[in-house]
Amino acid sequence: MQITILTGAGISAESGIPTFRGTGGLWEGQRVEDVATHEAWLRDKQFVLDFYNQRRQAVKKAQPNKAHLALAALQKHHHIQIITQNIDDLHERAGSENVMHLHGEIFKSRSERNNNLISICNDDINLGDVAEDGAQLRPHIVWFGEEVPMLEPAIALTELSDIVVIIGTSMLVYPAASLLHYAPEGTPIYIINPQIPDMQKKSNYTFIEKNASDGVEEFIADILKIN
C-alpha cells in the first residue's frame, strides 16, 4: 500500500522553524516579496543571501519532532512517499527515505543562470561564490513566480496513492495545493491541521484538527485498525 504524504510548514513549526506565512504575511520579519522572488534577488543579492544563510543555520539547530519520527517509522509497514513543501531536511534526518521537495532545499545551491547546476551547500553562500558555469550561486529554492520543476513527478506519485495524508498546510499555496485533485477517485484523504482549511468535506475525507505530532499519532492508530 502506498501512502503519499504532503507536508507543509506546520510539521516543521513544532521543531521551532517558523511557518512561511506568518503574521501580516511576513516570514521571519521580512516581506516575502523582499526575500522569495526573483525580483528581490536581482534587486539585492546580498540581502537575499544573508536571509537564507540565517535560515540554513537555524535549520541546522532544529531537530526532527515526533511527527517526523513517526512518519519515518511507518516505513517499516507501508510504502511511504513524502512530498514536502518545506525546504528543511527534518524528514531525512528523522529517517524517511523517499522525500521529494517541491520548493527546493536549504542545503543545496545552484547557478543563477542554469537551474540544473545544483550542489550541496552546508555553509553560507557569499557574493562571489560561483557555480561550474561561473555564475553566482543562489539558494536552491523555488521562489514565488518561478516554475516548480518537481510538480509533475509529484503528480505522478499522487496518482498512485492508496491513501493521501496532508499535514500542516493551509492548502492555499499553489500549485502544491492542486496535488489533492490527482489522488484516485475515492482514495482515503486525511487532513491534519490545527485549523482545518475551508474545503468541501467528502465521504472519503477524514479531518484531524490537531497539531502535526498528535494528528499523525491519531492517523497511524486509525490505519492500524484498518490493517
Coordinates of C-alpha atoms in Angstrom, one line a residue:
M1 CA 0.0 0.0 0.0
Q2 CA 1.4 3.4 -1.0
I3 CA 0.7 6.3 1.4
T4 CA 1.5 9.6 -0.1
I5 CA 2.1 12.3 2.5
L6 CA 2.1 16.1 1.6
T7 CA 3.7 18.1 4.4
G8 CA 3.7 21.9 4.9
A9 CA 5.2 24.4 7.3
G10 CA 3.0 23.2 10.2
I11 CA 5.0 20.0 10.7
S12 CA 8.3 21.9 11.0
A13 CA 6.9 24.6 13.2
E14 CA 6.9 22.1 16.1
S15 CA 10.7 21.9 15.6
G16 CA 11.0 25.7 16.0
I17 CA 11.1 26.6 12.3
P18 CA 8.7 29.5 11.7
T19 CA 5.9 29.0 9.2
F20 CA 6.4 30.7 5.9
R21 CA 3.1 32.7 6.0
G22 CA 3.4 34.4 9.4
T23 CA 1.6 37.3 10.9
G24 CA 1.0 40.0 8.3
G25 CA 2.4 37.9 5.5
L26 CA 5.9 38.2 7.0
W27 CA 8.5 35.4 7.1
E28 CA 11.0 35.9 9.9
G29 CA 10.1 39.6 9.9
Q30 CA 10.6 40.1 6.2
R31 CA 8.1 40.6 3.4
V32 CA 8.0 37.6 1.2
E33 CA 8.4 39.9 -1.8
D34 CA 11.8 41.0 -0.4
V35 CA 13.3 37.6 0.1
A36 CA 11.5 35.0 -2.0
T37 CA 11.1 36.4 -5.5
H38 CA 13.5 36.6 -8.5
E39 CA 12.9 40.4 -8.5
A40 CA 14.2 40.6 -4.9
W41 CA 17.3 38.6 -5.9
L42 CA 18.1 41.0 -8.8
R43 CA 17.5 44.0 -6.5
D44 CA 19.7 43.0 -3.6
K45 CA 21.5 39.7 -3.8
Q46 CA 23.4 40.2 -0.6
F47 CA 20.3 40.8 1.4
V48 CA 18.7 37.6 0.0
L49 CA 21.8 35.5 0.6
D50 CA 22.0 36.8 4.2
F51 CA 18.4 35.8 4.8
Y52 CA 18.8 32.3 3.6
N53 CA 22.2 31.9 5.3
Q54 CA 20.4 32.6 8.5
R55 CA 17.6 30.2 7.7
R56 CA 20.2 27.5 6.9
Q57 CA 21.9 28.0 10.3
A58 CA 18.5 27.8 12.1
V59 CA 17.6 24.5 10.3
K60 CA 20.9 23.1 11.4
K61 CA 20.0 23.7 15.1
A62 CA 16.5 22.3 14.7
Q63 CA 15.7 18.7 15.4
P64 CA 13.0 16.3 13.9
N65 CA 9.9 16.2 16.1
K66 CA 7.5 13.3 16.9
A67 CA 5.6 13.7 13.7
H68 CA 8.8 13.4 11.5
L69 CA 9.9 10.4 13.5
A70 CA 6.5 8.7 13.4
L71 CA 6.3 9.0 9.6
A72 CA 9.8 7.6 9.3
A73 CA 8.8 4.6 11.5
L74 CA 5.8 4.0 9.3
Q75 CA 8.1 3.0 6.5
K76 CA 8.5 -0.4 8.2
H77 CA 4.9 -1.2 7.5
H78 CA 4.0 0.6 4.3
H79 CA 5.5 2.3 1.2
I80 CA 5.7 5.9 2.3
Q81 CA 6.2 8.7 -0.2
I82 CA 6.7 12.2 1.3
I83 CA 6.1 15.2 -0.8
T84 CA 7.1 18.3 1.2
Q85 CA 6.7 22.0 0.7
N86 CA 9.4 22.6 3.3
I87 CA 13.0 23.4 2.5
D88 CA 14.4 21.9 5.6
D89 CA 15.9 18.3 5.9
L90 CA 14.0 17.2 9.0
H91 CA 12.2 14.4 7.2
E92 CA 15.5 13.0 6.1
R93 CA 17.2 13.4 9.5
A94 CA 14.2 11.5 11.0
G95 CA 15.0 8.6 8.8
S96 CA 12.4 9.0 5.9
E97 CA 13.9 7.6 2.7
N98 CA 11.5 8.7 0.0
V99 CA 11.3 12.5 0.3
M100 CA 10.5 14.9 -2.6
H101 CA 11.0 18.6 -2.0
L102 CA 8.6 20.7 -4.1
H103 CA 10.0 24.1 -3.2
G104 CA 13.7 23.3 -3.1
E105 CA 16.2 22.6 -0.3
I106 CA 18.1 24.9 2.0
F107 CA 21.2 22.7 2.0
K108 CA 21.6 23.0 -1.8
S109 CA 22.7 25.9 -4.0
R110 CA 22.5 26.3 -7.8
S111 CA 23.7 28.5 -10.6
E112 CA 21.7 31.7 -11.0
R113 CA 22.0 31.0 -14.8
N114 CA 21.4 27.3 -15.0
N115 CA 18.8 25.6 -12.8
N116 CA 20.4 22.2 -13.4
L117 CA 23.7 23.1 -11.9
I118 CA 22.9 22.1 -8.3
S119 CA 25.4 21.4 -5.5
I120 CA 25.4 20.6 -1.8
C121 CA 25.5 23.7 0.4
N122 CA 26.0 23.2 4.1
D123 CA 27.5 26.6 4.8
D124 CA 26.9 30.2 3.9
I125 CA 26.6 31.4 0.3
N126 CA 28.5 34.6 -0.3
L127 CA 28.7 37.1 -3.2
G128 CA 31.4 35.8 -5.5
D129 CA 30.7 32.1 -4.8
V130 CA 30.2 30.7 -8.3
A131 CA 28.8 27.5 -9.9
E132 CA 30.7 25.5 -12.5
D133 CA 29.5 27.8 -15.2
G134 CA 31.0 30.8 -13.5
A135 CA 27.6 32.3 -12.5
Q136 CA 26.7 33.4 -8.9
L137 CA 25.4 30.7 -6.7
R138 CA 21.9 31.2 -5.3
P139 CA 19.8 29.2 -2.9
H140 CA 18.2 26.1 -4.4
I141 CA 14.7 27.4 -3.5
V142 CA 11.7 27.8 -5.7
W143 CA 10.7 31.5 -5.3
F144 CA 7.2 32.9 -5.9
G145 CA 6.6 33.3 -9.7
E146 CA 9.2 30.5 -10.6
E147 CA 8.3 27.2 -12.1
V148 CA 8.0 24.2 -9.8
P149 CA 10.1 21.5 -11.6
M150 CA 9.1 18.7 -9.2
L151 CA 5.4 19.2 -9.7
E152 CA 5.0 16.7 -12.5
P153 CA 6.8 13.9 -10.6
A154 CA 4.7 14.7 -7.5
I155 CA 1.5 14.5 -9.5
A156 CA 2.6 11.1 -10.9
L157 CA 3.3 9.8 -7.4
T158 CA -0.1 11.1 -6.1
E159 CA -1.9 9.3 -8.8
L160 CA -0.5 6.0 -7.5
S161 CA -1.7 6.6 -3.9
D162 CA -3.8 4.3 -1.8
I163 CA -4.0 6.8 0.9
V164 CA -3.2 10.6 0.9
V165 CA -2.3 12.5 4.1
I166 CA -2.0 16.3 4.2
I167 CA -0.2 17.6 7.2
G168 CA 0.4 21.1 8.4
T169 CA -0.6 23.1 5.4
S170 CA -3.4 25.5 4.7
M171 CA -3.7 24.2 1.1
L172 CA -3.6 27.8 -0.1
V173 CA -0.2 27.6 -1.8
Y174 CA -0.5 26.6 -5.5
P175 CA 0.5 24.6 -7.4
A176 CA 1.2 22.3 -4.4
A177 CA -2.4 22.5 -3.2
S178 CA -3.6 21.1 -6.5
L179 CA -2.0 17.7 -5.8
L180 CA -5.0 16.7 -3.8
H181 CA -7.0 16.6 -7.0
Y182 CA -4.8 14.0 -8.6
A183 CA -5.5 11.3 -6.0
P184 CA -7.5 8.4 -7.5
E185 CA -11.3 8.7 -7.1
G186 CA -12.4 7.6 -3.6
T187 CA -8.9 7.4 -2.1
P188 CA -9.0 8.0 1.6
I189 CA -7.8 11.5 2.3
Y190 CA -6.6 12.6 5.8
I191 CA -6.3 16.3 6.6
I192 CA -4.2 17.0 9.7
N193 CA -4.1 20.7 10.8
P194 CA -4.9 22.7 13.9
Q195 CA -7.2 24.8 11.8
I196 CA -8.8 22.7 9.0
P197 CA -8.8 24.6 5.7
D198 CA -12.1 25.8 4.4
M199 CA -12.9 23.0 2.0
Q200 CA -15.8 20.8 1.0
K201 CA -15.8 17.6 3.1
K202 CA -16.4 14.4 1.0
S203 CA -17.2 11.0 2.3
N204 CA -13.6 9.8 1.8
Y205 CA -12.1 12.7 3.8
T206 CA -11.1 12.4 7.5
F207 CA -10.4 15.7 9.3
I208 CA -8.0 15.6 12.2
E209 CA -8.0 19.0 13.8
K210 CA -4.7 18.7 15.8
N211 CA -1.1 19.7 15.5
A212 CA 1.2 17.5 13.4
S213 CA 2.5 15.3 16.2
D214 CA -0.8 14.5 17.8
G215 CA -2.5 14.3 14.4
V216 CA 0.0 11.9 12.9
E217 CA -0.4 9.7 16.0
E218 CA -4.2 9.6 15.5
F219 CA -3.8 8.8 11.8
I220 CA -1.4 6.0 12.4
A221 CA -3.7 4.5 15.0
D222 CA -6.6 4.7 12.5
I223 CA -4.8 2.9 9.7
L224 CA -3.5 0.2 12.0
K225 CA -7.2 -0.6 12.8
I226 CA -7.8 -0.9 9.0
N227 CA -4.9 -3.2 8.6

